[in-house]
Tab-separated table of C-alpha atoms in Angstrom:
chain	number	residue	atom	x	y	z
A	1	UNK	CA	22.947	15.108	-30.852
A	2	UNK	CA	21.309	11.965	-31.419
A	3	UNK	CA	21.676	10.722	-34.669
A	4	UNK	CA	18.441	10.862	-37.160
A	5	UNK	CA	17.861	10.211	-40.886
A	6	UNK	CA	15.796	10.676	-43.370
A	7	UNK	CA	12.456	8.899	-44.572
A	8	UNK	CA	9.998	8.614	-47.174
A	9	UNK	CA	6.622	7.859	-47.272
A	10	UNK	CA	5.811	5.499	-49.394
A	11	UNK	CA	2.261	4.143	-47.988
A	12	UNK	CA	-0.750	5.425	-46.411
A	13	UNK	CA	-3.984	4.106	-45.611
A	14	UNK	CA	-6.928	4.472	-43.183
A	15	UNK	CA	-6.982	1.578	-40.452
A	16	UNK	CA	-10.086	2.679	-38.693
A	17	UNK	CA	-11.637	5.865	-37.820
A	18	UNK	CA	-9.448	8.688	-36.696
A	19	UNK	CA	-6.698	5.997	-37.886
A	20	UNK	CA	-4.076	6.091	-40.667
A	21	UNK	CA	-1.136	3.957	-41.538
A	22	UNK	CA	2.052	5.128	-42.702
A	23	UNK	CA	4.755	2.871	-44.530
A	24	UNK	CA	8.042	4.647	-44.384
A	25	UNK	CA	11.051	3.524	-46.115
A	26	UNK	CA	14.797	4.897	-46.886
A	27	UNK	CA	14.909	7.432	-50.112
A	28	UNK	CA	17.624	5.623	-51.387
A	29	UNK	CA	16.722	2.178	-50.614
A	30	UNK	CA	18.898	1.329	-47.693
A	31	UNK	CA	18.114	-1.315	-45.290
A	32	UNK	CA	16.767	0.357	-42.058
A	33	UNK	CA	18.081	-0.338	-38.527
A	34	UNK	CA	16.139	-3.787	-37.429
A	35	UNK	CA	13.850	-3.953	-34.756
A	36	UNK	CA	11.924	-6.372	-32.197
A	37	UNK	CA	8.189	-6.613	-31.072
A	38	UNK	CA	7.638	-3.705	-28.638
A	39	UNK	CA	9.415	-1.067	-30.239
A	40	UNK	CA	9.083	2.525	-31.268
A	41	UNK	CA	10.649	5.094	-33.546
A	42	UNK	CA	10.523	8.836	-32.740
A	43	UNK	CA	9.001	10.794	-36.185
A	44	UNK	CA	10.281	14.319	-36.442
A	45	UNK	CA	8.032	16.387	-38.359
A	46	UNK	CA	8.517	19.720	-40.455
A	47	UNK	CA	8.854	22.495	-37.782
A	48	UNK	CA	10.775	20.455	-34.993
A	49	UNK	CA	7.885	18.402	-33.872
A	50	UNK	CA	8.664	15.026	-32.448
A	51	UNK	CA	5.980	12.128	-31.814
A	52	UNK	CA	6.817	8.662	-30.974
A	53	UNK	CA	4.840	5.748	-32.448
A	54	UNK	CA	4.992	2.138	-32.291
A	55	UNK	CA	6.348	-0.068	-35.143
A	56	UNK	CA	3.051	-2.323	-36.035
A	57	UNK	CA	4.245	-3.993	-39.368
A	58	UNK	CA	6.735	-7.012	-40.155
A	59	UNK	CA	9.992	-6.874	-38.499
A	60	UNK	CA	11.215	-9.193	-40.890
A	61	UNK	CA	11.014	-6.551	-43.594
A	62	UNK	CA	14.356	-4.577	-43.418
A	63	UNK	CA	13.603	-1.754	-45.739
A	64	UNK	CA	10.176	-0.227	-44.350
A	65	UNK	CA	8.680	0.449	-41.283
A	66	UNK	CA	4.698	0.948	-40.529
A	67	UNK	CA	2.797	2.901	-37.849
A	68	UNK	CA	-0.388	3.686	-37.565
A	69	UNK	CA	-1.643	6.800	-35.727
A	70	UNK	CA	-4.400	8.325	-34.090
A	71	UNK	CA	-6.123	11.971	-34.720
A	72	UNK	CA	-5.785	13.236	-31.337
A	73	UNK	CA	-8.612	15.409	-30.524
A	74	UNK	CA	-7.045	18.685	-28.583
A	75	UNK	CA	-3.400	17.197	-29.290
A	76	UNK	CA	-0.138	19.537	-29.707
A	77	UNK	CA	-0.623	19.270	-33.816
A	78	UNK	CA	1.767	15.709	-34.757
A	79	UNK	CA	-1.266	14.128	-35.405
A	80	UNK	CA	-3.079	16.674	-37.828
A	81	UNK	CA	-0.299	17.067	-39.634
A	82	UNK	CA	0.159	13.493	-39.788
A	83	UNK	CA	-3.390	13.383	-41.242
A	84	UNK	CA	-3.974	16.368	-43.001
A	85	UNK	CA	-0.699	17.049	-44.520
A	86	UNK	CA	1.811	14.522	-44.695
A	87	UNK	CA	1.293	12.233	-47.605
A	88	UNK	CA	2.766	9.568	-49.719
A	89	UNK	CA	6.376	11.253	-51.159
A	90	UNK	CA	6.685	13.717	-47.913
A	91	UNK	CA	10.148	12.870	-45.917
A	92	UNK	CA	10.130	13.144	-42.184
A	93	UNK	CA	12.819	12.607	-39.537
A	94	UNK	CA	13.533	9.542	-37.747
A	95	UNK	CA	15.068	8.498	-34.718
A	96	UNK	CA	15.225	4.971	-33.320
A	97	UNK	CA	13.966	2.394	-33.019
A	98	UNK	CA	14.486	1.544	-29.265
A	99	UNK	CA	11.949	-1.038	-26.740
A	100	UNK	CA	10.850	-0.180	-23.806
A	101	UNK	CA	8.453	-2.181	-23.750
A	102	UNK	CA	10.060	-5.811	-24.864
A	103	UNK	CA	8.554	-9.414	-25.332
A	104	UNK	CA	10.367	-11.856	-23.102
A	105	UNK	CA	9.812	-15.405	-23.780
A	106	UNK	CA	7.167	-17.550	-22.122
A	107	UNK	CA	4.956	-20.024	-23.542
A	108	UNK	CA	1.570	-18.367	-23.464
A	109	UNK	CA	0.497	-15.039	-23.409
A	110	UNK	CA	-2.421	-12.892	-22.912
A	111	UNK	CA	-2.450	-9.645	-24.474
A	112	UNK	CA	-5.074	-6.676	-23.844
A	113	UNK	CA	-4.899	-3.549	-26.178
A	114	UNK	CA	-7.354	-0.059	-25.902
A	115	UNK	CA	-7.868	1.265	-29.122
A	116	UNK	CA	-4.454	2.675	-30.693
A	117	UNK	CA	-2.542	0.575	-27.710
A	118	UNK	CA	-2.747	-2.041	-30.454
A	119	UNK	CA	0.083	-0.954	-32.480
A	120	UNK	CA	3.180	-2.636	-30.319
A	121	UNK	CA	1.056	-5.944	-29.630
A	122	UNK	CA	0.366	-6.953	-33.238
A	123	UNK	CA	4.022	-7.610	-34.050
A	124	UNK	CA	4.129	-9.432	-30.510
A	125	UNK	CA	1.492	-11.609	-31.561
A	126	UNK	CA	3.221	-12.302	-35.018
A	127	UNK	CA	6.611	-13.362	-33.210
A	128	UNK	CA	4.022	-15.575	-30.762
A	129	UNK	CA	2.772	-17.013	-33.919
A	130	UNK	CA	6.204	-17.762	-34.735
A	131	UNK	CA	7.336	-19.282	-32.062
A	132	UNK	CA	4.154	-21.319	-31.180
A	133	UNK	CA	3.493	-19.948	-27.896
A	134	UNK	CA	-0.534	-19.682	-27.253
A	135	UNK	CA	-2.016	-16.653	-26.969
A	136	UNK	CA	-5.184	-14.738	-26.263
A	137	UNK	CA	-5.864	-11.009	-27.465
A	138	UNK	CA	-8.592	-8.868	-25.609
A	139	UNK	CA	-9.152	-5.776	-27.766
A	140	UNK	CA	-11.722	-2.833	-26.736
A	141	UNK	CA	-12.387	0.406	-28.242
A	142	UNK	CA	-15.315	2.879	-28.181
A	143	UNK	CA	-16.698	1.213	-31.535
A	144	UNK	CA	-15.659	-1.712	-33.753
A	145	UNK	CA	-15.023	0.944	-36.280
A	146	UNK	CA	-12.239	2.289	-34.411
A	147	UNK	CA	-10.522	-1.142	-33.897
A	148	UNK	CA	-7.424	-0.265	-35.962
A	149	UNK	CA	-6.459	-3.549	-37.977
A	150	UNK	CA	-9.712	-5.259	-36.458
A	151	UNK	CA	-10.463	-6.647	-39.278
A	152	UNK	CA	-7.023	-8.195	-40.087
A	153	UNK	CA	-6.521	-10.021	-36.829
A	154	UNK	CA	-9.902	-11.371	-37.594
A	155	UNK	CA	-8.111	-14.211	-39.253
A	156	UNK	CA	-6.720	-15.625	-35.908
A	157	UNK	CA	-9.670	-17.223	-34.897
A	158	UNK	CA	-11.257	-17.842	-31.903
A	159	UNK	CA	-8.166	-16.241	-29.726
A	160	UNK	CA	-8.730	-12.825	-30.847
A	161	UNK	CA	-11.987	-11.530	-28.709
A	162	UNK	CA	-12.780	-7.891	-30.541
A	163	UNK	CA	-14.957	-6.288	-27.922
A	164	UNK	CA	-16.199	-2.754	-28.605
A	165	UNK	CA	-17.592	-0.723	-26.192
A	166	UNK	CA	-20.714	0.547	-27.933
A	167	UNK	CA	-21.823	-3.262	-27.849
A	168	UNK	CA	-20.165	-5.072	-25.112
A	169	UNK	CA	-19.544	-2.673	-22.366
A	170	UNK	CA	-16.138	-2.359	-20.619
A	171	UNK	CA	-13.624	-5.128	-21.081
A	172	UNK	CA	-14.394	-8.024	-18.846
A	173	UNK	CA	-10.826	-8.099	-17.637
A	174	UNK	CA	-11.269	-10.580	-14.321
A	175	UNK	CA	-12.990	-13.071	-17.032
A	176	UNK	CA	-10.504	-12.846	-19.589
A	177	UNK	CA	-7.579	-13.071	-16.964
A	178	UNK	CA	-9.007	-16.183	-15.286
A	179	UNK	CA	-6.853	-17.673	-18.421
A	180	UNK	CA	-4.042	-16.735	-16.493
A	181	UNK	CA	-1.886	-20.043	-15.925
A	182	UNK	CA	1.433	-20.228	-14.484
A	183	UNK	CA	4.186	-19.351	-17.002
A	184	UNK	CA	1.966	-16.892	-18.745
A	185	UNK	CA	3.059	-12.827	-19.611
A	186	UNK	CA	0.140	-10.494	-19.598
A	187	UNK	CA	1.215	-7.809	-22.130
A	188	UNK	CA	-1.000	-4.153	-22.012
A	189	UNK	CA	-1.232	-1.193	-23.982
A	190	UNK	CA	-3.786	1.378	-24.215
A	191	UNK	CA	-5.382	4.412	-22.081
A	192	UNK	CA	-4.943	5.251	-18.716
A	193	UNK	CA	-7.674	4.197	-17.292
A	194	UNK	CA	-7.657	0.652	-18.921
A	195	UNK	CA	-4.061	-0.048	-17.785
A	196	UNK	CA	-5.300	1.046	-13.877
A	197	UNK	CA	-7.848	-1.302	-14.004
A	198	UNK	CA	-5.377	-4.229	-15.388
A	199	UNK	CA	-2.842	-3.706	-12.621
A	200	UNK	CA	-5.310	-4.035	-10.552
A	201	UNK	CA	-6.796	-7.046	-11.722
A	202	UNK	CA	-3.746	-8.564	-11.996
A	203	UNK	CA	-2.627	-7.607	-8.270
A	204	UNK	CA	-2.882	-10.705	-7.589
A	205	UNK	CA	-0.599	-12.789	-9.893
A	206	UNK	CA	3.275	-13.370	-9.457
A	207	UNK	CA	5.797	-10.012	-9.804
A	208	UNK	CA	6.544	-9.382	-13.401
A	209	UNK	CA	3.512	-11.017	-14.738
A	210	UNK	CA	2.021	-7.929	-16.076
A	211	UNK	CA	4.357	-5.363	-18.376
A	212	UNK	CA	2.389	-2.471	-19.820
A	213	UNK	CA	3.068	0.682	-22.129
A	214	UNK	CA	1.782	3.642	-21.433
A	215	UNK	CA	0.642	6.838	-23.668
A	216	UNK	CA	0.559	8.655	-20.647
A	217	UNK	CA	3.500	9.671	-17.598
A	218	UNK	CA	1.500	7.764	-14.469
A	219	UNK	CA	0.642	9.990	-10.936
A	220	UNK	CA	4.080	10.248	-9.333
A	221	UNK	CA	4.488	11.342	-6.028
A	222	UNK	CA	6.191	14.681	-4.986
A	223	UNK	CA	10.028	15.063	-5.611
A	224	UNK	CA	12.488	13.936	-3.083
A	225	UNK	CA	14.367	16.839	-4.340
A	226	UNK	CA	13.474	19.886	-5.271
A	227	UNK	CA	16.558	21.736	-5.101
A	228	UNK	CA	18.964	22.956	-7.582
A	229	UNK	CA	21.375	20.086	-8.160
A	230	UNK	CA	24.677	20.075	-10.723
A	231	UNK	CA	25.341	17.569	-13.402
A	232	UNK	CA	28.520	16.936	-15.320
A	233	UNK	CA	28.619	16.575	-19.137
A	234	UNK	CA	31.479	13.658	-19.228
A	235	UNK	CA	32.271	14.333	-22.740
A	236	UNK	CA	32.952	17.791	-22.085
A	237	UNK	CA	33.795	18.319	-18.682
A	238	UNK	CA	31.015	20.611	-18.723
A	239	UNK	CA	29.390	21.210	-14.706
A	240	UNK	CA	25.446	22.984	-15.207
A	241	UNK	CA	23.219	23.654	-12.769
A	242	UNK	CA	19.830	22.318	-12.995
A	243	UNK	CA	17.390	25.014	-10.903
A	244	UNK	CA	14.770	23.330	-8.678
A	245	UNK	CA	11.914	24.474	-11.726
A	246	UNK	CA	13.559	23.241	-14.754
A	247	UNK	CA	14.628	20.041	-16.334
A	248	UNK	CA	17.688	18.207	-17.054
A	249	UNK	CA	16.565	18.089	-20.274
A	250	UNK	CA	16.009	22.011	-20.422
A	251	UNK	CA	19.261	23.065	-19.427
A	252	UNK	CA	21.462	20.581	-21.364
A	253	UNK	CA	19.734	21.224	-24.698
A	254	UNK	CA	20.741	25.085	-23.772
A	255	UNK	CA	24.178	24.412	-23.349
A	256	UNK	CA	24.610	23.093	-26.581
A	257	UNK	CA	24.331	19.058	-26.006
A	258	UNK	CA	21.374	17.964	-28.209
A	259	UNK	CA	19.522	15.190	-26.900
A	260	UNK	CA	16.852	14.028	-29.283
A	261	UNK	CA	12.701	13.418	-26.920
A	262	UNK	CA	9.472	13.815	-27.666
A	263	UNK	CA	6.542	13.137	-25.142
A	264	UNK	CA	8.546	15.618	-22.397
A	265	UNK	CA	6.370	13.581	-19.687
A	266	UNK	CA	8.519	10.746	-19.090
A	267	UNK	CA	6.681	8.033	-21.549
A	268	UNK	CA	8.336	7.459	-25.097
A	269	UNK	CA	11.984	7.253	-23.546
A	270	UNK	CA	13.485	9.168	-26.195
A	271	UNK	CA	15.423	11.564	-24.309
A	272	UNK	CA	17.208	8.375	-22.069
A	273	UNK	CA	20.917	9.353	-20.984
A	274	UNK	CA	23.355	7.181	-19.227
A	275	UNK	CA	24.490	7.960	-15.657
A	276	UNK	CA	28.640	7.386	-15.065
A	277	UNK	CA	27.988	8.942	-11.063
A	278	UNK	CA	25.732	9.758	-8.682
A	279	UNK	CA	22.486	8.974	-7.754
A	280	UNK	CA	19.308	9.828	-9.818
A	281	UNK	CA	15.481	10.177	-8.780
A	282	UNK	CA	13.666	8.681	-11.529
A	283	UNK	CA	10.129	10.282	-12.752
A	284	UNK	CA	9.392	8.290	-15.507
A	285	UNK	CA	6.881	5.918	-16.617
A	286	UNK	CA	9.285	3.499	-18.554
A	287	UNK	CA	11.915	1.746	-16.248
A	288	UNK	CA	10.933	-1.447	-13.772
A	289	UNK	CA	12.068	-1.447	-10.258
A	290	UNK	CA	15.541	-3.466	-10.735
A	291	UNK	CA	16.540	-0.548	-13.948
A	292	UNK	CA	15.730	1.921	-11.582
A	293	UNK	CA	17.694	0.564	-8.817
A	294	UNK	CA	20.609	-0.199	-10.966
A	295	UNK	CA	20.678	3.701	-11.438
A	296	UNK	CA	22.400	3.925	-14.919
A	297	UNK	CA	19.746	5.319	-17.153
A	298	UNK	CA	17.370	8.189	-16.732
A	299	UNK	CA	15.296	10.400	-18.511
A	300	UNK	CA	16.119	13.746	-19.197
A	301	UNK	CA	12.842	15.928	-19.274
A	302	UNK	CA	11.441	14.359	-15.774
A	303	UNK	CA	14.241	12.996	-13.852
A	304	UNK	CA	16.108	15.039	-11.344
A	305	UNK	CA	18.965	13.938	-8.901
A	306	UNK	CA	18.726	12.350	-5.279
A	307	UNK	CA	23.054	13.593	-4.951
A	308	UNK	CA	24.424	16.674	-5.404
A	309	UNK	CA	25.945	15.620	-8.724
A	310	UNK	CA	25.080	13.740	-11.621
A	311	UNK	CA	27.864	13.032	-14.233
A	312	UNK	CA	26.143	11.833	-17.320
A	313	UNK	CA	26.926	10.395	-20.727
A	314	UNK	CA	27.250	13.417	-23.121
């Protein structure tokens, strides 16, 4: 089982509508694990629930953590709780922090962010601050009253361009890209829809220009394989059989080797295991082309197996 431990609450505050903030620290006062811009941690709520959120405070501060999240309308209950329940002196589980969604270095960026899709780019900005790198931020939501931390980032100036929909339409993405020089990283984060229409504005620019986050697994095409395939708990020595209509993920936890995951569509990349052998058919939303190539990671509740055999890490 992944390991987890133990939180408190110590903060929370409304960030916009539908929006709260949560500032979690260690009961006892131990440092927590440290962290770079991009990352998540996986909050396990009362009952077994699991939701992954993106760290949005100061990474230099090693004893808390902040998130902020979103009431989701029609959600599977995190996020109620989250709001209606959970408050300051409440514990909840944690597991993390891992990055899939990293800042490399470059020396200007442009970052575009959909409403909660804020969360992972305001500590990227910070570290761009840091470093003196320029940067733009594009930042749409339905109204300027649910631009979560609007108001803070207000204080950049000129290169933060607040653009809610209710007054300015859709994001002008081609406009705001024509800032696009060589050298510079778009970063993205937000609904579907908004990262479909990035890629496709930035079709155009070199390969790994653009590296986005998503809240949602993308349209995948139909399994290779369908077909039952085995897979081989190293640890153990342990040989399942994963049936054609369940998941690695499934059948693992039900033999008795936990693996901690959350968004069960491929997304958050808490449920990652490493492959020792064979070949795997990746359904995720998380690795580029070259980690899915290399073939050594893979999710557990969407990926299935091009071989016969998978031996895995656990």
């Amino acid at each position: 089982m992944a390991e987890t431990r133990t939180l408190r609450v110590t903060g929370k505050e409304p960030v916009a509508d539908d929006v709260v903030a949560l500032t979690l620290a260690d009961p006892g006062g131990a440092r927590l694990p440290d962290w770079t811009p991009g990352a998540h941690i996986d909050v396990i709520l009362p009952g077994g629930l699991t939701r992954q959120y993106s760290l949005c405070g100061d990474r230099w501060d090693a004893h808390s953590y902040r998130i902020a999240v979103l009431r989701e309308r029609g959600g599977r209950g995190g996020s109620a709780y989250v709001h209606d329940v959970l408050a300051v002196g409440g514990v909840v589980g944690l597991g993390g922090p891992r990055n899939n969604f990293p800042l490399v270095p470059a020396g200007r960026y442009l970052f575009i962010a959909g409403g909660i899709g804020i969360t992972p780019l305001l500590p990227m900005i910070a570290q761009a601050e840091l470093l003196g790198a320029d940067w733009q931020l594009l930042y749409g939501g339905r109204r300027e009253a649910s631009l979560a931390f609007g108001h803070d980032l207000l204080g950049y100036g000129d290169r933060v361009h607040l653009r809610p929909e209710d007054r300015h339409g859709l994001l002008d993405l081609p406009g705001f890209l024509a800032r696009w020089r060589p050298g510079t990283r778009v970063y993205c984060c937000g609904p579907a829809p908004l990262l479909a229409a990035v890629e496709r504005a930035c079709a155009g620019l070199p390969p790994h220009t653009l590296r986005t986050e998503r809240f949602v697994a993308s349209a995948a095409a139909g399994l290779a394989r369908g077909a039952p395939f085995e897979i081989e708990l190293a640890r153990s020595g342990t040989v399942l059989t994963v049936p054609a209509h369940s998941s690695v993920l499934d059948v693992v936890t039900a033999a008795g080797a936990g693996v901690l995951s959350s968004c069960r569509q491929g997304v958050c990349g808490t449920c990652e295991i490493t492959v020792l052998a064979g070949e795997p058919e990746h359904r995720d939303s998380v690795l580029d082309d070259a980690e899915r190539a290399a073939g050594t990671r893979m999710f557990a509740c969407v990926s299935r197996a091009r071989s016969d055999r998978l031996v895995v890490d656990l």
